[in-house]
Tab-separated table of C-alpha atoms and ligand atoms in Angstrom:
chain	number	residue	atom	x	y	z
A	1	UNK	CA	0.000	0.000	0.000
A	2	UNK	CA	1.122	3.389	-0.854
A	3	UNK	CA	0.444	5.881	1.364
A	4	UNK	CA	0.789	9.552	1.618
A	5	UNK	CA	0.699	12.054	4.962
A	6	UNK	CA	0.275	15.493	4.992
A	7	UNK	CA	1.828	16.683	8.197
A	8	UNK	CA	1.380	19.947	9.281
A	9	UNK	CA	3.428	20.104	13.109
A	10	UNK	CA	1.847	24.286	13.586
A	11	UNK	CA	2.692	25.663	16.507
A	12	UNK	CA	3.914	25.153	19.802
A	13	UNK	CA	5.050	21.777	21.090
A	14	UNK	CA	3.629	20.498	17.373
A	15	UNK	CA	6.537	20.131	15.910
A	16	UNK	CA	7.732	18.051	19.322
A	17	UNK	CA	5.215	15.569	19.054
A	18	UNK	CA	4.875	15.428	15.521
A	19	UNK	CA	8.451	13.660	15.816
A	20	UNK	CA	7.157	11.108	17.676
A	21	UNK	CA	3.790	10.514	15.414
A	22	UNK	CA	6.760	10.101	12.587
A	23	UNK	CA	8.557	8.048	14.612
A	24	UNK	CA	5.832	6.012	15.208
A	25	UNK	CA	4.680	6.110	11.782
A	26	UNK	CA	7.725	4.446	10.158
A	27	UNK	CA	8.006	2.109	12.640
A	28	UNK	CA	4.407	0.142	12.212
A	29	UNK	CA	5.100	0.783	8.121
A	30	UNK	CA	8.519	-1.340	8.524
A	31	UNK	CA	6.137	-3.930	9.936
A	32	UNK	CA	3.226	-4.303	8.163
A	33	UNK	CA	5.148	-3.365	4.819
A	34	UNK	CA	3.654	0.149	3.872
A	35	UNK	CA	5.125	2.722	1.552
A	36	UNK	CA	4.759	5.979	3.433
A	37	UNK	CA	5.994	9.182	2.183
A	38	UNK	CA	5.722	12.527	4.326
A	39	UNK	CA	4.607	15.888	3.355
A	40	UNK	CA	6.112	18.475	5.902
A	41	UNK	CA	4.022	21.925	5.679
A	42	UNK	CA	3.639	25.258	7.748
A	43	UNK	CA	0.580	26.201	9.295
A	44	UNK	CA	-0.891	28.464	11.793
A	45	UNK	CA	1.522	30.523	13.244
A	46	UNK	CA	4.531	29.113	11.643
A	47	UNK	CA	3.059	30.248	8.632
A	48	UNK	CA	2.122	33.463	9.023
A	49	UNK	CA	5.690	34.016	9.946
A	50	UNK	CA	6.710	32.934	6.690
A	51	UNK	CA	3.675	33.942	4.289
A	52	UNK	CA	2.019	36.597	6.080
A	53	UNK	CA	-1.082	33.844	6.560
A	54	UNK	CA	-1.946	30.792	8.234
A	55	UNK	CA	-3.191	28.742	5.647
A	56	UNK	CA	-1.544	28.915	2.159
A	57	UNK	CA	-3.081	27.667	-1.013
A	58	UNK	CA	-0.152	25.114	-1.577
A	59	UNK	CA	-0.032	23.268	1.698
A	60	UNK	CA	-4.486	22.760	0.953
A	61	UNK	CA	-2.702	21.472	-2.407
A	62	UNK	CA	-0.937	19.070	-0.494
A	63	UNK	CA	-3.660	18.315	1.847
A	64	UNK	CA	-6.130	17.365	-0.768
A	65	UNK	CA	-3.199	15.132	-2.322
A	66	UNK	CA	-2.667	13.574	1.000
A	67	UNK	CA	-4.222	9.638	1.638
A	68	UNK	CA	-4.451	11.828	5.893
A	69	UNK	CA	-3.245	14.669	7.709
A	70	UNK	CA	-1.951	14.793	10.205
A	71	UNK	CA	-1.960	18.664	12.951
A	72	UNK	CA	0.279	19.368	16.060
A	73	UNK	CA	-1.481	22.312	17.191
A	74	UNK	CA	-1.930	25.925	16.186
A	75	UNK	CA	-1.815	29.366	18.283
A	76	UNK	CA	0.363	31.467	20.256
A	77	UNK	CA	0.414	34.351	22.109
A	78	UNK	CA	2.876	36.074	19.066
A	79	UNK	CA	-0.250	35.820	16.850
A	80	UNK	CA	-3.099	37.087	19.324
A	81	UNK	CA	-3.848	40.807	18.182
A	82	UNK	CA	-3.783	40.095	14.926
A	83	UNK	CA	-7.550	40.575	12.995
A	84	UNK	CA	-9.612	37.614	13.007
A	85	UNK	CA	-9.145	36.293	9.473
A	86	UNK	CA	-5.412	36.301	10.118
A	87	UNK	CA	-5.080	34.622	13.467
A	88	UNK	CA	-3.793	30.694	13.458
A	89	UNK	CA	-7.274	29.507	14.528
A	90	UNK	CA	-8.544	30.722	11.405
A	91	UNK	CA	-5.930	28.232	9.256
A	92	UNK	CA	-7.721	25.668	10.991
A	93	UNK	CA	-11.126	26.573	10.271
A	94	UNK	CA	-10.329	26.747	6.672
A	95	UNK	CA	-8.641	23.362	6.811
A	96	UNK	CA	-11.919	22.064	8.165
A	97	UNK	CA	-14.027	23.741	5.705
A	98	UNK	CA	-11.817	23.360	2.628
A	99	UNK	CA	-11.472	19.892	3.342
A	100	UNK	CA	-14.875	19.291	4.054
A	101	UNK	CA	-14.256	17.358	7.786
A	102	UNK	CA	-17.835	17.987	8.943
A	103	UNK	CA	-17.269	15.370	11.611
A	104	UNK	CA	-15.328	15.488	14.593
A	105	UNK	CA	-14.766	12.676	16.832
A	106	UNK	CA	-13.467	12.767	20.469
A	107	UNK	CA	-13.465	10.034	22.386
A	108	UNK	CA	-13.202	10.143	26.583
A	109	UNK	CA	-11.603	6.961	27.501
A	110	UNK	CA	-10.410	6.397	30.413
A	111	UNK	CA	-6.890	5.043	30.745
A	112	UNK	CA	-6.888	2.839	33.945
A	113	UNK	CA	-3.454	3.387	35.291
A	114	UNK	CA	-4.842	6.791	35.283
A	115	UNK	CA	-7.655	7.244	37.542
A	116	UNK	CA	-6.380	8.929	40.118
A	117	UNK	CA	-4.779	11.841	37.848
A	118	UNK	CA	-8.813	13.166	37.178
A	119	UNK	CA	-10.671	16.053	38.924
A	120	UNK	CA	-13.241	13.720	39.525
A	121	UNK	CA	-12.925	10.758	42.012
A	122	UNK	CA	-12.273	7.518	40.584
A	123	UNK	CA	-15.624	6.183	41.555
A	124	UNK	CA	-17.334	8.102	39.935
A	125	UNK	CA	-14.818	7.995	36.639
A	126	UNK	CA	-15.093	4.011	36.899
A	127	UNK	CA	-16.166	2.738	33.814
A	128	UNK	CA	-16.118	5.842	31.636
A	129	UNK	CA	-16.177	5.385	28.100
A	130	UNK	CA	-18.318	7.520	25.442
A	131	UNK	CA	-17.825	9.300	22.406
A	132	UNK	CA	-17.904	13.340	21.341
A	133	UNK	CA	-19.499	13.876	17.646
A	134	UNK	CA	-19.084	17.301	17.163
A	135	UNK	CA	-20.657	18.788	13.579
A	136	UNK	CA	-17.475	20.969	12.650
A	137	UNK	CA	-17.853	22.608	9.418
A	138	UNK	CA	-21.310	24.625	10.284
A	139	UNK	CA	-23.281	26.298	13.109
A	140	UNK	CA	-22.497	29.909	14.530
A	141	UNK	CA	-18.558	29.212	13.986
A	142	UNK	CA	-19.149	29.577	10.007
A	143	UNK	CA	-22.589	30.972	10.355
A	144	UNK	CA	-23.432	34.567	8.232
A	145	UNK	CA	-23.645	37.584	8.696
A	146	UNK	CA	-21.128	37.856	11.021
A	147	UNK	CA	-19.425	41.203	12.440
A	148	UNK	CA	-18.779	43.606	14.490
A	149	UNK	CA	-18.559	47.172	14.957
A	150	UNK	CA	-18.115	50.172	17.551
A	151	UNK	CA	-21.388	49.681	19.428
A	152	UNK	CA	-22.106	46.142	18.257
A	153	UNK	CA	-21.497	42.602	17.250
A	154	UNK	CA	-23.292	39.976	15.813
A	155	UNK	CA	-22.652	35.772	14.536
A	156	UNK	CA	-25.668	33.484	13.303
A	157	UNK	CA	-26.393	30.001	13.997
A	158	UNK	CA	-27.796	28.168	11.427
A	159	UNK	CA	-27.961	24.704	10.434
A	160	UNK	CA	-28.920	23.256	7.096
A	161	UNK	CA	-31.114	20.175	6.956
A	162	UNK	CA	-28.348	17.911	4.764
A	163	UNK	CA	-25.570	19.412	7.563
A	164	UNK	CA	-27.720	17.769	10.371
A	165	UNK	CA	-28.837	15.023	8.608
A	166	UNK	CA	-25.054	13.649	7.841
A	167	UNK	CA	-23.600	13.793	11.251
A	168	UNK	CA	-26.713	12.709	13.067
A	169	UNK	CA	-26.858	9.923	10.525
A	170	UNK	CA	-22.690	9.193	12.069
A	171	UNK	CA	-23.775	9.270	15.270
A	172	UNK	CA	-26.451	7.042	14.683
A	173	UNK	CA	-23.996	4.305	13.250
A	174	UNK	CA	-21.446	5.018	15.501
A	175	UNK	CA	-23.856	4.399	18.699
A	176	UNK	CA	-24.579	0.960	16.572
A	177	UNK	CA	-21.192	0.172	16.597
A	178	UNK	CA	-21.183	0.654	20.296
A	179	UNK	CA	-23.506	0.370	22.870
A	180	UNK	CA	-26.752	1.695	21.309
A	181	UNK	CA	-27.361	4.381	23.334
A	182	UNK	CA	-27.344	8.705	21.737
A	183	UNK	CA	-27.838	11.653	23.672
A	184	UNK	CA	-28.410	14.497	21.014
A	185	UNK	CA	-27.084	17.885	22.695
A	186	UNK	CA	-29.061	21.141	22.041
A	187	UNK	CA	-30.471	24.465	23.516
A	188	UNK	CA	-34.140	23.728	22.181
A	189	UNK	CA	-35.559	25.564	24.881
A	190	UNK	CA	-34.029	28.704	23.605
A	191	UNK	CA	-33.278	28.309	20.188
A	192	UNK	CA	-35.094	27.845	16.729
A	193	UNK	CA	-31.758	26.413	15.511
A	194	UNK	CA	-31.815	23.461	17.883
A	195	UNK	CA	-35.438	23.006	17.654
A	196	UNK	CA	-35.172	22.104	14.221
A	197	UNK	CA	-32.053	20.053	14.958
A	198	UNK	CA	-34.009	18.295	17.294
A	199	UNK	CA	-36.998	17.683	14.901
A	200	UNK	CA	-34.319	16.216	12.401
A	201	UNK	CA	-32.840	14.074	14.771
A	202	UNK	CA	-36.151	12.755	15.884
A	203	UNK	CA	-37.024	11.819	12.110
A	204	UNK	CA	-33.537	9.804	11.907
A	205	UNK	CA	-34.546	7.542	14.814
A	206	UNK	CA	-37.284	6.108	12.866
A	207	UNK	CA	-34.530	3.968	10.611
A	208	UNK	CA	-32.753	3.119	13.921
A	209	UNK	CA	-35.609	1.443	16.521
A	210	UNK	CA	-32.535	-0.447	18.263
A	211	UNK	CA	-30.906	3.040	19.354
A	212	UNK	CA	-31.827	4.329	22.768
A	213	UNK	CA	-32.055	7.855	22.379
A	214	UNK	CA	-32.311	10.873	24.140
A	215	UNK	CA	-31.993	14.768	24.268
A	216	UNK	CA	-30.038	16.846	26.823
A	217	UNK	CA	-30.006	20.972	26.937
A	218	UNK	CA	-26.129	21.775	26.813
A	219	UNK	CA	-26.077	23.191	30.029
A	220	UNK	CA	-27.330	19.937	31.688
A	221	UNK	CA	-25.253	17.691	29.802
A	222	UNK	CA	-21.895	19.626	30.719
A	223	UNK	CA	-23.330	19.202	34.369
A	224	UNK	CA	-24.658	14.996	33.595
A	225	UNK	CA	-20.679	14.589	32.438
A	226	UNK	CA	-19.375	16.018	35.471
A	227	UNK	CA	-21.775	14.183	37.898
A	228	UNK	CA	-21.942	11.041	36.282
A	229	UNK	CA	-20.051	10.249	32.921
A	230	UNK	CA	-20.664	6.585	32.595
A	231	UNK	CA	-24.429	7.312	31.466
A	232	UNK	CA	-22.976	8.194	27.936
A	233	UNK	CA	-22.441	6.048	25.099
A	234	UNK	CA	-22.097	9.069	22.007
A	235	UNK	CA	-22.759	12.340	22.295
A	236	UNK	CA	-23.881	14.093	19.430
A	237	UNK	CA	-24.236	17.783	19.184
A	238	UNK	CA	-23.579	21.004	17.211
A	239	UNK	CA	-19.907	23.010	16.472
A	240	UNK	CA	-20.272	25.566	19.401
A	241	UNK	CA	-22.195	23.007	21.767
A	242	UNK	CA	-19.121	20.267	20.769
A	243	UNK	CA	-16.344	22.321	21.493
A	244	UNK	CA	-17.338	22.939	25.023
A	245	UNK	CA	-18.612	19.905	26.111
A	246	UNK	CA	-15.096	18.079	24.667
A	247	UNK	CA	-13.267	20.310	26.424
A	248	UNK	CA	-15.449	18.969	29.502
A	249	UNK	CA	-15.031	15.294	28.676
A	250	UNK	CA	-11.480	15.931	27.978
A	251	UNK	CA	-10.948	17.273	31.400
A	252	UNK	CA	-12.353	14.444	33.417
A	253	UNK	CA	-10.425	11.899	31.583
A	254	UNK	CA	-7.495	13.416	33.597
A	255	UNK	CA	-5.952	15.337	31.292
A	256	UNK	CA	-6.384	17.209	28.171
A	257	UNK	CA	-2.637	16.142	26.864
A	258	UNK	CA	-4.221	12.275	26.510
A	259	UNK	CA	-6.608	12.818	23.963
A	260	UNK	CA	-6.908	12.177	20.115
A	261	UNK	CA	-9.169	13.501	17.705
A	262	UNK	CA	-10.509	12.516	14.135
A	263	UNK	CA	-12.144	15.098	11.560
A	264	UNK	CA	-13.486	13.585	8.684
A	265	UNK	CA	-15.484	14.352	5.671
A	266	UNK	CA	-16.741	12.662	2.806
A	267	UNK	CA	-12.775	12.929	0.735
A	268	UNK	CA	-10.435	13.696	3.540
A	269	UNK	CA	-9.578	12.941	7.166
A	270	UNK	CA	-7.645	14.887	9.650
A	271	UNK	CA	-6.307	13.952	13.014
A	272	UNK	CA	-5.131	16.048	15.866
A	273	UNK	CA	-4.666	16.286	19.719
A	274	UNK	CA	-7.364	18.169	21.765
A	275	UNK	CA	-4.864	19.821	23.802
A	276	UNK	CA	-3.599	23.496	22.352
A	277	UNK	CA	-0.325	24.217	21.172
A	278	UNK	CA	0.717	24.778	25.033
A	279	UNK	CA	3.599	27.868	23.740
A	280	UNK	CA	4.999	28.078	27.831
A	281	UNK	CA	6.645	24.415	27.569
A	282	UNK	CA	7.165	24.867	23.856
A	283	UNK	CA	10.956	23.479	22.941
A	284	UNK	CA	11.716	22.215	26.869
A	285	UNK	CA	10.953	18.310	25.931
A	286	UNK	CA	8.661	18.135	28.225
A	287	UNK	CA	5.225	17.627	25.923
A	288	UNK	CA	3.048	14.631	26.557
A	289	UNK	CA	2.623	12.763	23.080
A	290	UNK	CA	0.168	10.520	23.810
A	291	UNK	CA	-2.860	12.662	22.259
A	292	UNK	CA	-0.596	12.943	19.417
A	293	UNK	CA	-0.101	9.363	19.347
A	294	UNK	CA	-3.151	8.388	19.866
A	295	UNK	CA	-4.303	10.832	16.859
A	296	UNK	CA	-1.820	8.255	14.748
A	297	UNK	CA	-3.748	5.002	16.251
A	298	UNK	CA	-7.303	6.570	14.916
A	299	UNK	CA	-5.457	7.536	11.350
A	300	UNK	CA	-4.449	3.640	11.493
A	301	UNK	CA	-8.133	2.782	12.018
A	302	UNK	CA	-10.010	5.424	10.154
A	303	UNK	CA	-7.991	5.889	7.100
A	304	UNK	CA	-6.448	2.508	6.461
A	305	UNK	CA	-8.670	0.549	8.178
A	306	UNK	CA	-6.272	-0.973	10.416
A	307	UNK	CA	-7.331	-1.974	13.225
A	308	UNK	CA	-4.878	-4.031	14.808
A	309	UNK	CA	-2.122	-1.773	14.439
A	310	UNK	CA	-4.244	0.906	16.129
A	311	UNK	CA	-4.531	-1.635	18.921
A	312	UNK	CA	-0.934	-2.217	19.248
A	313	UNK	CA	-0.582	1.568	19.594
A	314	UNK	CA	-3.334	1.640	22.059
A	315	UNK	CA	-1.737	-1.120	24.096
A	316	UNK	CA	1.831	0.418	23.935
A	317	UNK	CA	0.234	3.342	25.232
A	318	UNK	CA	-1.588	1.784	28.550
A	319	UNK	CA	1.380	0.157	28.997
A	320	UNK	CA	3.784	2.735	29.372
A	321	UNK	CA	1.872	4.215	31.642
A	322	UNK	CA	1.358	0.678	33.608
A	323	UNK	CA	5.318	0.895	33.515
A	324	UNK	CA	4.791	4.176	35.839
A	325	UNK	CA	6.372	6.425	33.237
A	326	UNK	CA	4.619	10.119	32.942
A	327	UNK	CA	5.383	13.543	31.259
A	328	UNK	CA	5.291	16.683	33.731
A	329	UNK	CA	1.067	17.362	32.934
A	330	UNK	CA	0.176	13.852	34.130
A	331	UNK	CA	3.219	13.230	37.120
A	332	UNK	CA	2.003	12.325	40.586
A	333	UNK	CA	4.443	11.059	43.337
A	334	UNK	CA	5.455	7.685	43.126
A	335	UNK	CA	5.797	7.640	39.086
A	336	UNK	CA	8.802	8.441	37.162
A	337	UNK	CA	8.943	11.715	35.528
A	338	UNK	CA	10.070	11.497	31.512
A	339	UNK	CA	10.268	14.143	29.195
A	340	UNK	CA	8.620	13.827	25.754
A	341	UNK	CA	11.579	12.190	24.019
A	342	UNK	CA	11.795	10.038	26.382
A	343	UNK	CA	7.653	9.107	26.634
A	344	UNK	CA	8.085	8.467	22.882
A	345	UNK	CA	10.935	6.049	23.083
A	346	UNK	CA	9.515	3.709	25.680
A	347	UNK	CA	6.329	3.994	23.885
A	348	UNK	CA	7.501	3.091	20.525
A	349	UNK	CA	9.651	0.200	22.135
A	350	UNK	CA	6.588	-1.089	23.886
A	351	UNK	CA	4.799	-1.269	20.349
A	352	UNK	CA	7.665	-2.986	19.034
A	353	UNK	CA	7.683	-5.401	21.613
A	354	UNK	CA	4.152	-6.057	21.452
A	355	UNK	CA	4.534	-6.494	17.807
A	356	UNK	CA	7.007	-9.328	18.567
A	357	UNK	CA	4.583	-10.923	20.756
A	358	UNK	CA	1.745	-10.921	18.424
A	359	UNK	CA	3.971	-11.903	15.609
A	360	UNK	CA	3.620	-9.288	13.651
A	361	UNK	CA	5.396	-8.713	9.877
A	362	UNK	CA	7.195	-11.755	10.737
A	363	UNK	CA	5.716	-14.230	8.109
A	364	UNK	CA	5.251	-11.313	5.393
A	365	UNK	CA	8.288	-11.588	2.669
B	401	IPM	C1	-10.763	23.006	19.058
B	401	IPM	C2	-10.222	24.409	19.216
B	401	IPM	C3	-10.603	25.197	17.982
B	401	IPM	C4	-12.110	25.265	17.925
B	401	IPM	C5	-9.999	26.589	17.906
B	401	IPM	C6	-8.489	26.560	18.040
B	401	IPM	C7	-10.395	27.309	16.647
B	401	IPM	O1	-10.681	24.989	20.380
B	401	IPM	O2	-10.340	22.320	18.113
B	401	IPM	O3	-11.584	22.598	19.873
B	401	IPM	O4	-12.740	26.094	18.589
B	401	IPM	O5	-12.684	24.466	17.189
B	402	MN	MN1	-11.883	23.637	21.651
């Protein structure tokens, strides 16, 4: 299989931790005999620097060319004052949009040898396992007119019927795949935009009589995932809603720095850590990669549909941390503090060794 991967490192401790996705990377293609070739490109801040914006037409050239991409993180406080269309966050957006990733997936797993790390106690964290689908390419974040002026500003939320229809339809699938049970998120009591979500995600049930479903108002469901997180299975909800209430389930999970996301879209797929570009530990070694590495085990599964080696990754992962290892974000006493180099190295040897267990690449010519 030939394979190509846009990688676009951003801001930040990106570039850190995209050196241990690579690393990564090349080491599952030696094994499972995969022709990968890389596609280094600036965005965000790193790009403005150089081109005076954050997303240039060539690297969306590259993107579209790309079999995934793969984002560190973009942002800084450099870039703050500059005007909206020019800020890092809006090279994002446009990646989104341009490459049509209306759906955003963030999972909240819970990593055992973890517990303890959370806000929350463990008993109520026991057990936690759902699912964030956050719609990512409409809603009030792309929503017109938009503005603002000396006495005034102004964004509309508005959903189309086909951009509810598709992710709801996800979500649906995905809660299949799982254990049956969707909470649709939504401000119906407030707004016209949700109560037509709502209607639309009422007339999707109909094709799926096996789903348990059920609406929440956003501001309960931020306080259900605090109180008691296990009741979720997938979460569906709009771009503004999603945001938040990932952040939320991103929190509890113990820390932000452990999470991986998936965008995808009809064409393309884009994966990325939760966690920001975090600028005050930027170059010190001391990022966690495991989002970032994580991001790499969904690409595995989502984009080349291979789910073992996502598993291996997965497994490499839990086990590092079994092994007491932990970067600065996650260290408690009793555990042995690594910087990000290091995190990558015993990772990457734990998925080689768990390749050798499983026998993997060793009967391929
Ligand atoms: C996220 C981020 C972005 C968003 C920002 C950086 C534009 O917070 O991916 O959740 O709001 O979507
Ligand atoms: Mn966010």
């Amino acid at each position: 299989m030939n394979i190509k991967i846009a990688l676009l490192p951003g801001d930040g401790i990106g570039p850190e931790i995209m050196e241990s996705a690579v690393g990564l990377i090349k080491s599952i293609a030696d094994r499972y005999n995969l022709s990968i070739s890389f596609s280094e490109q600036l965005v965000g801040g790193a790009s403005i620097d150089e081109y005076g914006e954050p997303l240039t037409e060539q690297v969306l050239e590259e993107c579209y060319d790309a079999n995934a991409v793969l984002l560190g993180a973009v942002g800084g406080e450099k870039w703050e004052n500059l005007e909206h269309q020019k800020k890092p966050e809006a090279g994002l957006l446009k990646l989104r949009k341009s490459l049509g990733l209306f759906a955003n997936i963030r999972p909240a797993k819970i990593y055992p040898a973890f517990i303890d790390a959370s806000s929350l106690k463990a008993d109520v964290l026991s057990g936690t396992d759902f699912v964030v689908l956050r719609e990512l390419t409409g809603g009030i974040y792309f929503g017109e007119p938009r503005g603002y002026d000396e006495t005034h500003g102004w964004n509309t939320m508005s959903y189309t019927k086909d951009e509810v229809d598709r992710i709801v339809h996800m979500a649906f699938e995905m809660a299949k795949q799982r254990n049956g049970k969707l909470t649709s998120v939504d401000k119906a009591n407030v707004l016209e935009v949700s109560q037509f979500w709502r209607s639309r995600v009422n007339e999707i049930k109909e094709k799926f009589p096996e789903i348990t479903l059920q609406h929440m108002y956003v501001d309960n469901a931020s306080m259900q995932i605090v109180r008691d997180p296990t009741q979720f299975d997938v979460i569906v909800t709009g771009n503004m809603f999603g945001d938040i209430v990932s952040d939320i389930a991103g929190m509890i999970t113990g820390s932000l720095g452990m999470l991986p996301s998936a965008s995808l879209g009809d064409q393309y797929a884009l994966y990325e850590p939760v966690h920001g570009s975090a600028p005050d530990i930027a170059g010190k070694d001391m990022a966690n990669p495991i989002a970032m590495l994580s991001s790499v085990a969904m690409m595995f599964n989502h984009s080349f549909q291979m789910t073992q080696a996502a598993e291996i990754i997965e497994k490499a992962i839990e086990r590092s941390l079994e092994q007491g290892f932990r970067t600065q974000d996650i260290f408690s006493e009793g555990k042995e503090l690594v910087s990000c180099t290091k995190m990558s190295e015993i990772i990457l040897n734990n998925v080689e060794e768990i390749m050798n267990e499983e026998a993997i690449g060793v009967f391929t010519l």
